[in-house]
PDB file of C-alpha atoms in Angstrom:
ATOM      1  CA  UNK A  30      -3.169  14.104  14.016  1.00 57.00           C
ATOM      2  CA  UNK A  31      -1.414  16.647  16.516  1.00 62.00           C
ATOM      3  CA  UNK A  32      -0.527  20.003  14.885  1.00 62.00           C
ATOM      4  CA  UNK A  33       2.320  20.492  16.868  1.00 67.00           C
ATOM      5  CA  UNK A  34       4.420  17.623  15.630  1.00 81.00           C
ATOM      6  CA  UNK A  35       7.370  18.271  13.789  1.00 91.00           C
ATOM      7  CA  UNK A  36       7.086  19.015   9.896  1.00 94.00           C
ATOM      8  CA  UNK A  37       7.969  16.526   7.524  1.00 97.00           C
ATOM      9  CA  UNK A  38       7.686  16.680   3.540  1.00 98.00           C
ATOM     10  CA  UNK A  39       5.712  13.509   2.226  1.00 98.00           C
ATOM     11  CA  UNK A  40       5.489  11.951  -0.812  1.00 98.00           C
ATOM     12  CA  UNK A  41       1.993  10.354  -1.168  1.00 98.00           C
ATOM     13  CA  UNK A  42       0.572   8.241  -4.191  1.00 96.00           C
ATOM     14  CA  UNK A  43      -2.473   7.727  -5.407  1.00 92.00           C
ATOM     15  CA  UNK A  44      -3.720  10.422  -3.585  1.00 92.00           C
ATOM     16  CA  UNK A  45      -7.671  11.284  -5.591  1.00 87.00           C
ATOM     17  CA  UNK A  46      -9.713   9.369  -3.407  1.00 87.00           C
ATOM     18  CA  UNK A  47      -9.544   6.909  -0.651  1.00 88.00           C
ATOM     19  CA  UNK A  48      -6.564   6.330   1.849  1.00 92.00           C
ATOM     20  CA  UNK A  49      -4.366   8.934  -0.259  1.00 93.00           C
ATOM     21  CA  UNK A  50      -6.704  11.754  -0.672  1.00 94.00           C
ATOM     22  CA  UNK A  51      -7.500  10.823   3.209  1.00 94.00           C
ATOM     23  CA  UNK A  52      -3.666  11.085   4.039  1.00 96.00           C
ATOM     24  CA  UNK A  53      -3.257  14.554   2.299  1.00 95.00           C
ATOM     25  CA  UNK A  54      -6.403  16.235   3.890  1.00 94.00           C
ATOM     26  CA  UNK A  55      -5.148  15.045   7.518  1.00 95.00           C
ATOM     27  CA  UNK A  56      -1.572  16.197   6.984  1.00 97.00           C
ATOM     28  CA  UNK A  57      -2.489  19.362   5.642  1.00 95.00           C
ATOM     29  CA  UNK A  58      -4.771  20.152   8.363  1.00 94.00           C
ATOM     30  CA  UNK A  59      -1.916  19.370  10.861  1.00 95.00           C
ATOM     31  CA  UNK A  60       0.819  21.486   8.900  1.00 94.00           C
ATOM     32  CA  UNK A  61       2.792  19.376   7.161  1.00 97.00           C
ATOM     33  CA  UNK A  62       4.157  19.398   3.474  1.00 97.00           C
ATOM     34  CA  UNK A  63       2.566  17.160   1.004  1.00 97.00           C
ATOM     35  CA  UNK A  64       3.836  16.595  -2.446  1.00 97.00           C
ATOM     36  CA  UNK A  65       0.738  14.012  -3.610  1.00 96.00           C
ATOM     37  CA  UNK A  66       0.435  12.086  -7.548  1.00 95.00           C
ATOM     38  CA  UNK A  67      -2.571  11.331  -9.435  1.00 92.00           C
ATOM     39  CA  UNK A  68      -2.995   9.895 -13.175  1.00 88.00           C
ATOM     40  CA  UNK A  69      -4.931  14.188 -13.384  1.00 88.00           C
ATOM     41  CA  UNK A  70      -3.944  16.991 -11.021  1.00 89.00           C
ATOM     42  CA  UNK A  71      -7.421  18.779 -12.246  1.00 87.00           C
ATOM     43  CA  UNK A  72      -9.087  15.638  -9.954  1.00 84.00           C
ATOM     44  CA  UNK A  73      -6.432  15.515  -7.854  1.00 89.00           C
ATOM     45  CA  UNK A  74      -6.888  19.823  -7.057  1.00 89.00           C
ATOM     46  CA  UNK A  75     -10.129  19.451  -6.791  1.00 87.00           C
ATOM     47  CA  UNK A  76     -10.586  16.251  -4.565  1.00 86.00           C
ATOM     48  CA  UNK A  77      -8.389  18.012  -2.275  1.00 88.00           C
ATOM     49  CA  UNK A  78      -9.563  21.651  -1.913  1.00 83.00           C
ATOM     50  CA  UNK A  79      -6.261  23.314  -0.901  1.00 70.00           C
ATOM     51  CA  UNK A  80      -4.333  25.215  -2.929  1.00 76.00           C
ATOM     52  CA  UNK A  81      -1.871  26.536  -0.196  1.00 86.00           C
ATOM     53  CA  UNK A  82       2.026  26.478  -0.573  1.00 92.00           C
ATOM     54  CA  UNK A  83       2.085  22.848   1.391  1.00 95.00           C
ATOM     55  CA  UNK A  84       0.345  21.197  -1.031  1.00 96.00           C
ATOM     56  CA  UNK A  85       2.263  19.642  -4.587  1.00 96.00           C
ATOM     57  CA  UNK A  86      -0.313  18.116  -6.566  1.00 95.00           C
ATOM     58  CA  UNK A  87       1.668  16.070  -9.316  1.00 96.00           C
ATOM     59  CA  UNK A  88       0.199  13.945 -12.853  1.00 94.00           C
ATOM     60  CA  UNK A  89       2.593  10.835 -12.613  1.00 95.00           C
ATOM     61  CA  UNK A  90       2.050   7.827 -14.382  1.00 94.00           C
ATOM     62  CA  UNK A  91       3.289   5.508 -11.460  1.00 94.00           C
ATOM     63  CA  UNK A  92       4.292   2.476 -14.225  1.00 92.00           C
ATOM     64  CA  UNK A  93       6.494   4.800 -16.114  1.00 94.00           C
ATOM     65  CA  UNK A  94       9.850   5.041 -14.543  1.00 95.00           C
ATOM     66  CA  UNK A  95      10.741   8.672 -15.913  1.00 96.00           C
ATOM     67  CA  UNK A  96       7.574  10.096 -14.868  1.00 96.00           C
ATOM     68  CA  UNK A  97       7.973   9.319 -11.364  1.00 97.00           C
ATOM     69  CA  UNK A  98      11.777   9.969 -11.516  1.00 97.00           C
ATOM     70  CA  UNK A  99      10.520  13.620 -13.109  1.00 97.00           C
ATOM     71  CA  UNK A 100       7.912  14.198  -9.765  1.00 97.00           C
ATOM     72  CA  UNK A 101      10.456  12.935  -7.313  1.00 98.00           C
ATOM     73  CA  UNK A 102      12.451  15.408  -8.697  1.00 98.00           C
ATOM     74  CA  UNK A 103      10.117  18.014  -8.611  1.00 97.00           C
ATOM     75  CA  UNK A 104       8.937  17.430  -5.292  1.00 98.00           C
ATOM     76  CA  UNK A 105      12.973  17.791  -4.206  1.00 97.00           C
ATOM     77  CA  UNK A 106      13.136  21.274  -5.696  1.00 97.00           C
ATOM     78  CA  UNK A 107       9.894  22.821  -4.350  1.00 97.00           C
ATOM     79  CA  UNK A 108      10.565  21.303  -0.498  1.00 97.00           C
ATOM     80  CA  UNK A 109      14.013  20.999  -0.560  1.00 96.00           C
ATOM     81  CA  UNK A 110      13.949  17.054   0.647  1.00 97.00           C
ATOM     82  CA  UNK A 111      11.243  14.051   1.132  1.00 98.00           C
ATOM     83  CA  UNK A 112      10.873  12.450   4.861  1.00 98.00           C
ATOM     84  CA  UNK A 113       8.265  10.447   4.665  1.00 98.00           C
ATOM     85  CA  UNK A 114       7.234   8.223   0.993  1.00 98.00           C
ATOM     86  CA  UNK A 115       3.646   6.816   0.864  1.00 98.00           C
ATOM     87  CA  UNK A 116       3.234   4.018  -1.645  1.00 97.00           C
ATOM     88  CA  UNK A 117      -1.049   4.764  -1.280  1.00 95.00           C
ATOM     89  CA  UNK A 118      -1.571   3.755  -5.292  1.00 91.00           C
ATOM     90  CA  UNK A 119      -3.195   0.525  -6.026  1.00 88.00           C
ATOM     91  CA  UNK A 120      -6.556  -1.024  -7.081  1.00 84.00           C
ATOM     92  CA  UNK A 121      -8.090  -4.765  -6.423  1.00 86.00           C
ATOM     93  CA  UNK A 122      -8.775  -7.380  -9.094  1.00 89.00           C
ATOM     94  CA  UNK A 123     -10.530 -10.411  -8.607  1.00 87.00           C
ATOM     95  CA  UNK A 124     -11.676 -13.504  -9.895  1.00 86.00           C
ATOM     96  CA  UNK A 125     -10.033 -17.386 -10.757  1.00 87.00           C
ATOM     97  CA  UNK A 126      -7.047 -17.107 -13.073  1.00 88.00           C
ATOM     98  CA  UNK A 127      -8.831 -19.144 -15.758  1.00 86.00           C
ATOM     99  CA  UNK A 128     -10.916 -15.363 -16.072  1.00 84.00           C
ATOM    100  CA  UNK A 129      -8.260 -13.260 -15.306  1.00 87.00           C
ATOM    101  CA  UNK A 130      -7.002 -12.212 -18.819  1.00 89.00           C
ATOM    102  CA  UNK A 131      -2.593 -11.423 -18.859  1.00 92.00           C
ATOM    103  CA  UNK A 132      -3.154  -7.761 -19.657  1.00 92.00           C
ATOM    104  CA  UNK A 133      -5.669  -7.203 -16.290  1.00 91.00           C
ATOM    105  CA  UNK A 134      -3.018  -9.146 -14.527  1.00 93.00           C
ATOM    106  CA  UNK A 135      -0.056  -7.017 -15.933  1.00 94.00           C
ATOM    107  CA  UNK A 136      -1.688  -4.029 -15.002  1.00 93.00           C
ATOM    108  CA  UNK A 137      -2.185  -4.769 -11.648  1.00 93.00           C
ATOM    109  CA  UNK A 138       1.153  -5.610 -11.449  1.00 96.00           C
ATOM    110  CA  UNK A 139       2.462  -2.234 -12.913  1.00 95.00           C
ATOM    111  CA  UNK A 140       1.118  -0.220 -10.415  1.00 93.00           C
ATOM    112  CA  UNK A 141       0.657  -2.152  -6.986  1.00 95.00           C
ATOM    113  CA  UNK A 142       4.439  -3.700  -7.373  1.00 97.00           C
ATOM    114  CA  UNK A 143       6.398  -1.790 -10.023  1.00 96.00           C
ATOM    115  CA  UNK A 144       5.058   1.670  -9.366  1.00 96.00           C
ATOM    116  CA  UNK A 145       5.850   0.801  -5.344  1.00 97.00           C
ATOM    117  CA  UNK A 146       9.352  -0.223  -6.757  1.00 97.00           C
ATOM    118  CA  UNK A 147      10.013   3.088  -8.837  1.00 97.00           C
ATOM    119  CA  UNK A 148       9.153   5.312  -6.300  1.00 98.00           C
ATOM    120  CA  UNK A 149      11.089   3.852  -3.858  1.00 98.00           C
ATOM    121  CA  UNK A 150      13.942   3.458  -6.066  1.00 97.00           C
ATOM    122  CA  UNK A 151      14.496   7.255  -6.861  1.00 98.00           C
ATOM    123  CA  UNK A 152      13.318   8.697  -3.066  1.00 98.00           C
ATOM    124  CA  UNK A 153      15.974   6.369  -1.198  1.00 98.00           C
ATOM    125  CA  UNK A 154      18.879   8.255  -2.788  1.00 97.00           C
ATOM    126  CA  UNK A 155      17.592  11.189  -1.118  1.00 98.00           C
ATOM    127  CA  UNK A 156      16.569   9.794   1.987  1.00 98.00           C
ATOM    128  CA  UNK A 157      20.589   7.725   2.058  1.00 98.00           C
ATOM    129  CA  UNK A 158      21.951  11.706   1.872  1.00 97.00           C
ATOM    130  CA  UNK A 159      19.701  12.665   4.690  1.00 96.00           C
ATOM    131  CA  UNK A 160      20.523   9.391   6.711  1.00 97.00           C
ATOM    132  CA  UNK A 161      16.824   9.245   7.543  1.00 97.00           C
ATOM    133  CA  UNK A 162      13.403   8.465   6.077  1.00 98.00           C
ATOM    134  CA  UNK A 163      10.437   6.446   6.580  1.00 98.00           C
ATOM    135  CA  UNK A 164       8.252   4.277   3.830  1.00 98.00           C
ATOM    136  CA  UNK A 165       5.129   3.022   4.183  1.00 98.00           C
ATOM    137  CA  UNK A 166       3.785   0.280   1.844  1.00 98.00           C
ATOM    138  CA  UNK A 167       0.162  -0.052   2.421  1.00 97.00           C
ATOM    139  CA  UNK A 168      -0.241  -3.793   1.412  1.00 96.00           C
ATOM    140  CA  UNK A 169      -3.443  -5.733   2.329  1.00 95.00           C
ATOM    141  CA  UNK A 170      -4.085  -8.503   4.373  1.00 95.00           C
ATOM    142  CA  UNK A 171      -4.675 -10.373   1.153  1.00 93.00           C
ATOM    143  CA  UNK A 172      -0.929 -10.516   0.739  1.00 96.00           C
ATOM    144  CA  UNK A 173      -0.408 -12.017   4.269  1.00 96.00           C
ATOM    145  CA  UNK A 174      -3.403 -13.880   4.629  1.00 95.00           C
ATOM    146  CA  UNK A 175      -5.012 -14.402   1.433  1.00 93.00           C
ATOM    147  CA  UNK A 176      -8.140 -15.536   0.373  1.00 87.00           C
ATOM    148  CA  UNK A 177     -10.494 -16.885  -2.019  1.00 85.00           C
ATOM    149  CA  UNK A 178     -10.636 -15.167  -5.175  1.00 86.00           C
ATOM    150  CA  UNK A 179      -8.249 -13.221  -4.936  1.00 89.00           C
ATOM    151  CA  UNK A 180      -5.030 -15.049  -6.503  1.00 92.00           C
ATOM    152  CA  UNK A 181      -3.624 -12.233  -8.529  1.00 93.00           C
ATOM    153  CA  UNK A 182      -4.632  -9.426  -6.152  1.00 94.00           C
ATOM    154  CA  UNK A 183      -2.701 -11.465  -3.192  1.00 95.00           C
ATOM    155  CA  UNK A 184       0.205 -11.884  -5.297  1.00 97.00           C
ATOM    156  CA  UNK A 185       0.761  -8.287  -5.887  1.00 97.00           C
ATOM    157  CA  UNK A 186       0.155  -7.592  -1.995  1.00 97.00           C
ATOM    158  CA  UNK A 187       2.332 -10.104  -1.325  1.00 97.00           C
ATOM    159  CA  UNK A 188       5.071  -8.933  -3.553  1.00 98.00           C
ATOM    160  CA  UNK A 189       4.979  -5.756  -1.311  1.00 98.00           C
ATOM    161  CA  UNK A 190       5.079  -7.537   1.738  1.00 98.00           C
ATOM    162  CA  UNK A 191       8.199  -9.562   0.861  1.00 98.00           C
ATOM    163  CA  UNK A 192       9.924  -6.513  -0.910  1.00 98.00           C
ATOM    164  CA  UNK A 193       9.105  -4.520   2.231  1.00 98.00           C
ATOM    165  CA  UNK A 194      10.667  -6.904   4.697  1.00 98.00           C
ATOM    166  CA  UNK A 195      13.823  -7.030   2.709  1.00 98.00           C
ATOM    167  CA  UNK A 196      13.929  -3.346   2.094  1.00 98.00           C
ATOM    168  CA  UNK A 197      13.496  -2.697   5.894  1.00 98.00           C
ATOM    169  CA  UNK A 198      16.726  -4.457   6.294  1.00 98.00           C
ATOM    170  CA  UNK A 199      18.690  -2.896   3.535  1.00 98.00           C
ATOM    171  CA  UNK A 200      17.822   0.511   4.117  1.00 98.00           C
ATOM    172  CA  UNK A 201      18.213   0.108   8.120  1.00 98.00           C
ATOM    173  CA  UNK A 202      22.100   1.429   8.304  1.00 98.00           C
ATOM    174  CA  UNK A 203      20.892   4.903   7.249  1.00 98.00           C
ATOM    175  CA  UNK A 204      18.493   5.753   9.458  1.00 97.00           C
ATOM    176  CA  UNK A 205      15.380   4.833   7.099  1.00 98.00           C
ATOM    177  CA  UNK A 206      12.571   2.858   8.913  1.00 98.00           C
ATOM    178  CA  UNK A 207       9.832   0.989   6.800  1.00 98.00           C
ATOM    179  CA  UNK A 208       6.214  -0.132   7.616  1.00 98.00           C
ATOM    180  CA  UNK A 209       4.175  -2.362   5.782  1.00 98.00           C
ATOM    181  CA  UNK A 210       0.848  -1.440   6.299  1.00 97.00           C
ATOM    182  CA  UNK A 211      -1.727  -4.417   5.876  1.00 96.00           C
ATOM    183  CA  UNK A 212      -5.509  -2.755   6.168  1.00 94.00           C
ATOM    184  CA  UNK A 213      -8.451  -5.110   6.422  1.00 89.00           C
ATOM    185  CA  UNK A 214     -12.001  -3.953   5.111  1.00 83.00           C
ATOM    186  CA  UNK A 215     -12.373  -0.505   5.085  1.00 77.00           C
ATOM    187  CA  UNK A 216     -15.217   1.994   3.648  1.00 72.00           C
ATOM    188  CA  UNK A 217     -13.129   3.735   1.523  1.00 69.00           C
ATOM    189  CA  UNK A 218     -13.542   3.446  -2.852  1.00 62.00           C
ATOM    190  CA  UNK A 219     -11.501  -0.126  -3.046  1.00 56.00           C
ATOM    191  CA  UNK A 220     -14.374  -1.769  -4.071  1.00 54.00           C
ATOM    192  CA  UNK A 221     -16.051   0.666  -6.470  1.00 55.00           C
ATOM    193  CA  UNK A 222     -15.926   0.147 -10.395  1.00 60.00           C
ATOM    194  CA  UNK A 223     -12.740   2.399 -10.623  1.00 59.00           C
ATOM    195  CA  UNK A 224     -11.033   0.234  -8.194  1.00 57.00           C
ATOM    196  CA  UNK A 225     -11.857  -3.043  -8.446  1.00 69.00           C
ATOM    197  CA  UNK A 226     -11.177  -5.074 -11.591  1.00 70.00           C
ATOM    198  CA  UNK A 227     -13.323  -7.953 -11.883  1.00 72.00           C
ATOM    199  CA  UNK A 228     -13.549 -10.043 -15.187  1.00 71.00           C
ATOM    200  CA  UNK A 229     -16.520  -9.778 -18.089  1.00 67.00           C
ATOM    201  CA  UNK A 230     -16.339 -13.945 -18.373  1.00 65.00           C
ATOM    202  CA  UNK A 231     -17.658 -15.959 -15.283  1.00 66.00           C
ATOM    203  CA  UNK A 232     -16.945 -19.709 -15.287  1.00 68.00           C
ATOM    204  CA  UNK A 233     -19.919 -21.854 -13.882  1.00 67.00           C
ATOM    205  CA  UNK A 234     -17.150 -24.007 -11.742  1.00 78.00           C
ATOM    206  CA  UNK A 235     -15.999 -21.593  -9.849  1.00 81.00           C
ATOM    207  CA  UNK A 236     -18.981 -20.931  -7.546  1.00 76.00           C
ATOM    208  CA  UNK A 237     -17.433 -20.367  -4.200  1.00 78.00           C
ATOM    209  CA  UNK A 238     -15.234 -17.671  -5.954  1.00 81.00           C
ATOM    210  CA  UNK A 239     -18.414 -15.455  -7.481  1.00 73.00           C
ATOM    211  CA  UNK A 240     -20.008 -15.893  -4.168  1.00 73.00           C
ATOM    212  CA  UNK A 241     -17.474 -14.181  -2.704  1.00 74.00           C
ATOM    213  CA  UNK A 242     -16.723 -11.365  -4.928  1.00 72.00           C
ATOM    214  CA  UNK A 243     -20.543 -11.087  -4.675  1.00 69.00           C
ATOM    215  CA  UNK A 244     -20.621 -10.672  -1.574  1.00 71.00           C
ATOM    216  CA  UNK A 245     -17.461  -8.298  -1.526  1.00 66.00           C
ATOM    217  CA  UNK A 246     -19.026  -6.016  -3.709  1.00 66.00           C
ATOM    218  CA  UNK A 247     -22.323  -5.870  -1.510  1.00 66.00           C
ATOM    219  CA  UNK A 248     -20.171  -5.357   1.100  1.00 65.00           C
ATOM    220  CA  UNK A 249     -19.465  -1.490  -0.189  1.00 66.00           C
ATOM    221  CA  UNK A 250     -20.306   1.219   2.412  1.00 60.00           C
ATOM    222  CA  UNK A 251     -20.979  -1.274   4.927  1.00 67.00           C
ATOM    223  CA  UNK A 252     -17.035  -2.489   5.825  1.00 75.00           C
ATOM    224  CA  UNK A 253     -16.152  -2.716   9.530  1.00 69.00           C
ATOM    225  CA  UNK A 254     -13.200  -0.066   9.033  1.00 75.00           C
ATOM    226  CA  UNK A 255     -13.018   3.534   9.610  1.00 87.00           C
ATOM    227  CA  UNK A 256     -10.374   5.188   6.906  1.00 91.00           C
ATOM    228  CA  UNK A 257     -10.445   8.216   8.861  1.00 92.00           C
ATOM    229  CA  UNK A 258      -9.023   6.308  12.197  1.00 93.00           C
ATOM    230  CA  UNK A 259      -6.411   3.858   9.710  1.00 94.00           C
ATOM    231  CA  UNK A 260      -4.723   6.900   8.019  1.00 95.00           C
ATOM    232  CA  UNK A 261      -4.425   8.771  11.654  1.00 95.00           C
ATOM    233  CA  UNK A 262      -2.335   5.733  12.727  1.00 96.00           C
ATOM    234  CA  UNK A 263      -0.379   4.863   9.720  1.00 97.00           C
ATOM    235  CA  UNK A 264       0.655   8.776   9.955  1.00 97.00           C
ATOM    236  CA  UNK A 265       1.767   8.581  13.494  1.00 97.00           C
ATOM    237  CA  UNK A 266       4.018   5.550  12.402  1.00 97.00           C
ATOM    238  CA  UNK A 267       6.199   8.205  10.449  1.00 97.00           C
ATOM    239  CA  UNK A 268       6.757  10.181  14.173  1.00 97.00           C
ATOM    240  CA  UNK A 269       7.459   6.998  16.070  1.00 96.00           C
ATOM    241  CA  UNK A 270      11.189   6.567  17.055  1.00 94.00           C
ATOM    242  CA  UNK A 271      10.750   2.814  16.477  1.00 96.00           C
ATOM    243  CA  UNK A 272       8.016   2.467  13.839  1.00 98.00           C
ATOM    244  CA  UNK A 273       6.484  -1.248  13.280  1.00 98.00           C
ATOM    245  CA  UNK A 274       7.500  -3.140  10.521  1.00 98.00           C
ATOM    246  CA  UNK A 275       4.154  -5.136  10.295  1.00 98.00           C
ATOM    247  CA  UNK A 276       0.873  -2.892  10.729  1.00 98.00           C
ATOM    248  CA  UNK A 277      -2.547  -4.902  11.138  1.00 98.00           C
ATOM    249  CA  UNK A 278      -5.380  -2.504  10.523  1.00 96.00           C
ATOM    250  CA  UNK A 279      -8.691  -3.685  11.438  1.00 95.00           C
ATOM    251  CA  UNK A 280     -10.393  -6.545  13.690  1.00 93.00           C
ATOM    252  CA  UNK A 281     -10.602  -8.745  10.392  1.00 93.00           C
ATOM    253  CA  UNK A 282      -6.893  -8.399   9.569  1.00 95.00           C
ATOM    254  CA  UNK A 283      -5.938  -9.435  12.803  1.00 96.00           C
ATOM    255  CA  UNK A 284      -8.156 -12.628  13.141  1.00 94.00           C
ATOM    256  CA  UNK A 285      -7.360 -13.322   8.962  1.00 94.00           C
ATOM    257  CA  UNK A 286      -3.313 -13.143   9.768  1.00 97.00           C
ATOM    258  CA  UNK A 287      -3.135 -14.673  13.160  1.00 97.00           C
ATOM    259  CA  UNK A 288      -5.592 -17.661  11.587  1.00 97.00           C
ATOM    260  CA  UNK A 289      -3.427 -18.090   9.117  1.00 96.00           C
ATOM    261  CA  UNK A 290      -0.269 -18.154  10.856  1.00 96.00           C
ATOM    262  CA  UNK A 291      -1.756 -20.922  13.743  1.00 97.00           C
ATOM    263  CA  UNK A 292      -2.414 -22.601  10.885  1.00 97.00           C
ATOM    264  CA  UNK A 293       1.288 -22.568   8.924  1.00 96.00           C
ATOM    265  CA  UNK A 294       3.081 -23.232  12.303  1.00 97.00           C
ATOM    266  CA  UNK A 295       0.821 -25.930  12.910  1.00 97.00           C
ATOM    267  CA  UNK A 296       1.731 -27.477   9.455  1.00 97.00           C
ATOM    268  CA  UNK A 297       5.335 -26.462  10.363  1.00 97.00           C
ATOM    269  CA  UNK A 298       5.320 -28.777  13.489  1.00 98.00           C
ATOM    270  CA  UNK A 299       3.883 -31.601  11.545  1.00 98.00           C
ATOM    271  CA  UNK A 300       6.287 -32.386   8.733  1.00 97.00           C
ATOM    272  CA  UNK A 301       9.537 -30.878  10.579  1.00 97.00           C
ATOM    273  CA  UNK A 302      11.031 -34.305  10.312  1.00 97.00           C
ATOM    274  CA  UNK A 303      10.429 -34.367   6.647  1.00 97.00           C
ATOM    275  CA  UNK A 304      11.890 -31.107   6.401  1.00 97.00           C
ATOM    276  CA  UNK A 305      14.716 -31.308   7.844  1.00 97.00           C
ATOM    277  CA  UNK A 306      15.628 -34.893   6.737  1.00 97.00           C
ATOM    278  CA  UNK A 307      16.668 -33.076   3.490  1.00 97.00           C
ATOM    279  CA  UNK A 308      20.008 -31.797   5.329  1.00 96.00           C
ATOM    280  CA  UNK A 309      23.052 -33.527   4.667  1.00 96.00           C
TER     281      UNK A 309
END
C-alpha cells in the first residue's frame, strides 16, 4: 500500500492472525489509524508488534452486542471518527448437517453473521453523520458458489453476501460504499484447528464429503493464494472513488462463481416458461 494516501481511521475485526492481523500490519506501515478487536488484546499486542499512537487494540466479544457497541465507542473517542469498517472475524466449519451439532452451527452463526450485523449496526450512525464510509464484508466464495461440505459454512457466507447487497443500497444516499469481499483459497490460518470446526462424529455415507474436508485440510500451506497480495487490494477498495460491490479474490473464486453462474442462467433459460406461467 502507498504511504502517501490519505489517512483514514479503520475499524478491523478479528484482527490476531490471518487477513486481520495482515490488514493492521499493512495499514500501519502505510500510516493509517487502526482501531483492531480480538477475543485478548495480550495476543492481539503481541501478534501485532506496534504499540504506536495509530494502533487501538480492543478485547470485544463480536456476539455480544454491548461489547462491540462499548469498542465502537471507544474507537470514536480515541480517533475522533471511523472511515473505513472491516468485518475480518470469522472461522470455517464443515461437515454434513446430520454431524453438525445446533450449538457448532449457532456459533458460527454468532460471529460470521451476527457479529458482521452488530458492528455494522453501531459504525453506520457515525459514518450517516459523516455522509461517508466504506464496509468491507470479507465473505467467501462458499457463500456465492458453494460447495460440498460445506452447508452451514456457505450459509453464513451467504448471509453476508445477501445482507451486503442490500446494505450497499440502503446506505448508498450518504455517501457510504460497501464491498463484499469473496476470497478463494488462501495460505492464511482458515484451515488450522483454531479456525476450522469440523465434527468429532463421521458418518460412513457421507464419503464424498470427508474426502473433501480431507483433502481441504491437506491442503494447509499449500493454497494457490497470497494473503499478502488479497489484503493490498481489498485496502485499495477503501481509496477507490467507485469501489466494487462484488470482489473475486483468487483464480479459484473466479472459475467457482462464474461456473456456477453459467450454470444457474442456464437452468434459468430452461424452465422460463414454467416460471413465468405463474403470473396472472
Amino acid at each position: 500500500m502507498e504511504t502517501n494516501k490519505e489517512q483514514k481511521i479503520w475499524f478491523i475485526t478479528g484482527a490476531s492472525k490471518g487477513f486481520g492481523l495482515l490488514f493492521v500490519k499493512q495499514l500501519l506501515a502505510a500510516g493509517q489509524k487502526v482501531a483492531a478487536t480480538s477475543r485478548t488484546t495480550d495476543e492481539l499486542t503481541k501478534a501485532v508488534g506496534d504499540s504506536s499512537e495509530n494502533f487501538l487494540p480492543l478485547q470485544v466479544n463480536l456476539a455480544n452486542d454491548v461489547s462491540v457497541k462499548e469498542a465502537v465507542a471507544k474507537t470514536a473517542a480515541t480517533f475522533g471518527r471511523i472511515d473505513v469498517l472491516v468485518n475480518n472475524a470469522g472461522y470455517g466449519i464443515g461437515g454434513s448437517l446430520e454431524e453438525i451439532s445446533d450449538a457448532a452451527v449457532r456459533d458460527a452463526f454468532d460471529i460470521n453473521v451476527f457479529g458482521t450485523i452488530n458492528t455494522i449496526r453501531h459504525i453506520l450512525p457515525l459514518m450517516r453523520e459523516q455522509q461517508s464510509g466504506h464496509i468491507i464484508n470479507i465473505a467467501s466464495i462458499a457463500g456465492i458458489a458453494p460447495g460440498s461440505g460445506w452447508s452451514a459454512y456457505s450459509a453464513t457466507k451467504s448471509a453476508v453476501v445477501g445482507l451486503s447487497e442490500a446494505l450497499a443500497q440502503d446506505v448508498k444516499p450518504f455517501g457510504i460504499t460497501v464491498t463484499i469481499a469473496a476470497p478463494g483459497a488462501f495460505r492464511t490460518s482458515f484451515l488450522s484447528k483454531e479456525s476450522l470446526a469440523l465434527p468429532e462424529k463421521i458418518e460412513g455415507g457421507y464419503t464424498a464429503i470427508n474426502e473433501t474436508l480431507h483433502k481441504y485440510q491437506n491442503m494447509d500451506g499449500k493454497q494457490a493464494g497470497d494473503p499478502e497480495k488479497g489484503v493490498a487490494i481489498m485496502i485499495d477498495t477503501a481509496f477507490e472513488e467507485n469501489p466494487p460491490l462484488h470482489l473475486l479474490l483468487g483464480s479459484d473464486a473466479y472459475r467457482r462463481a462464474t461456473a456456477k453462474f453459467d450454470s444457474q442462467m442456464n437452468e434459468f433459460e430452461i424452465l422460463k416458461d414454467l416460471t413465468i406461467s405463474t403470473d396472472y
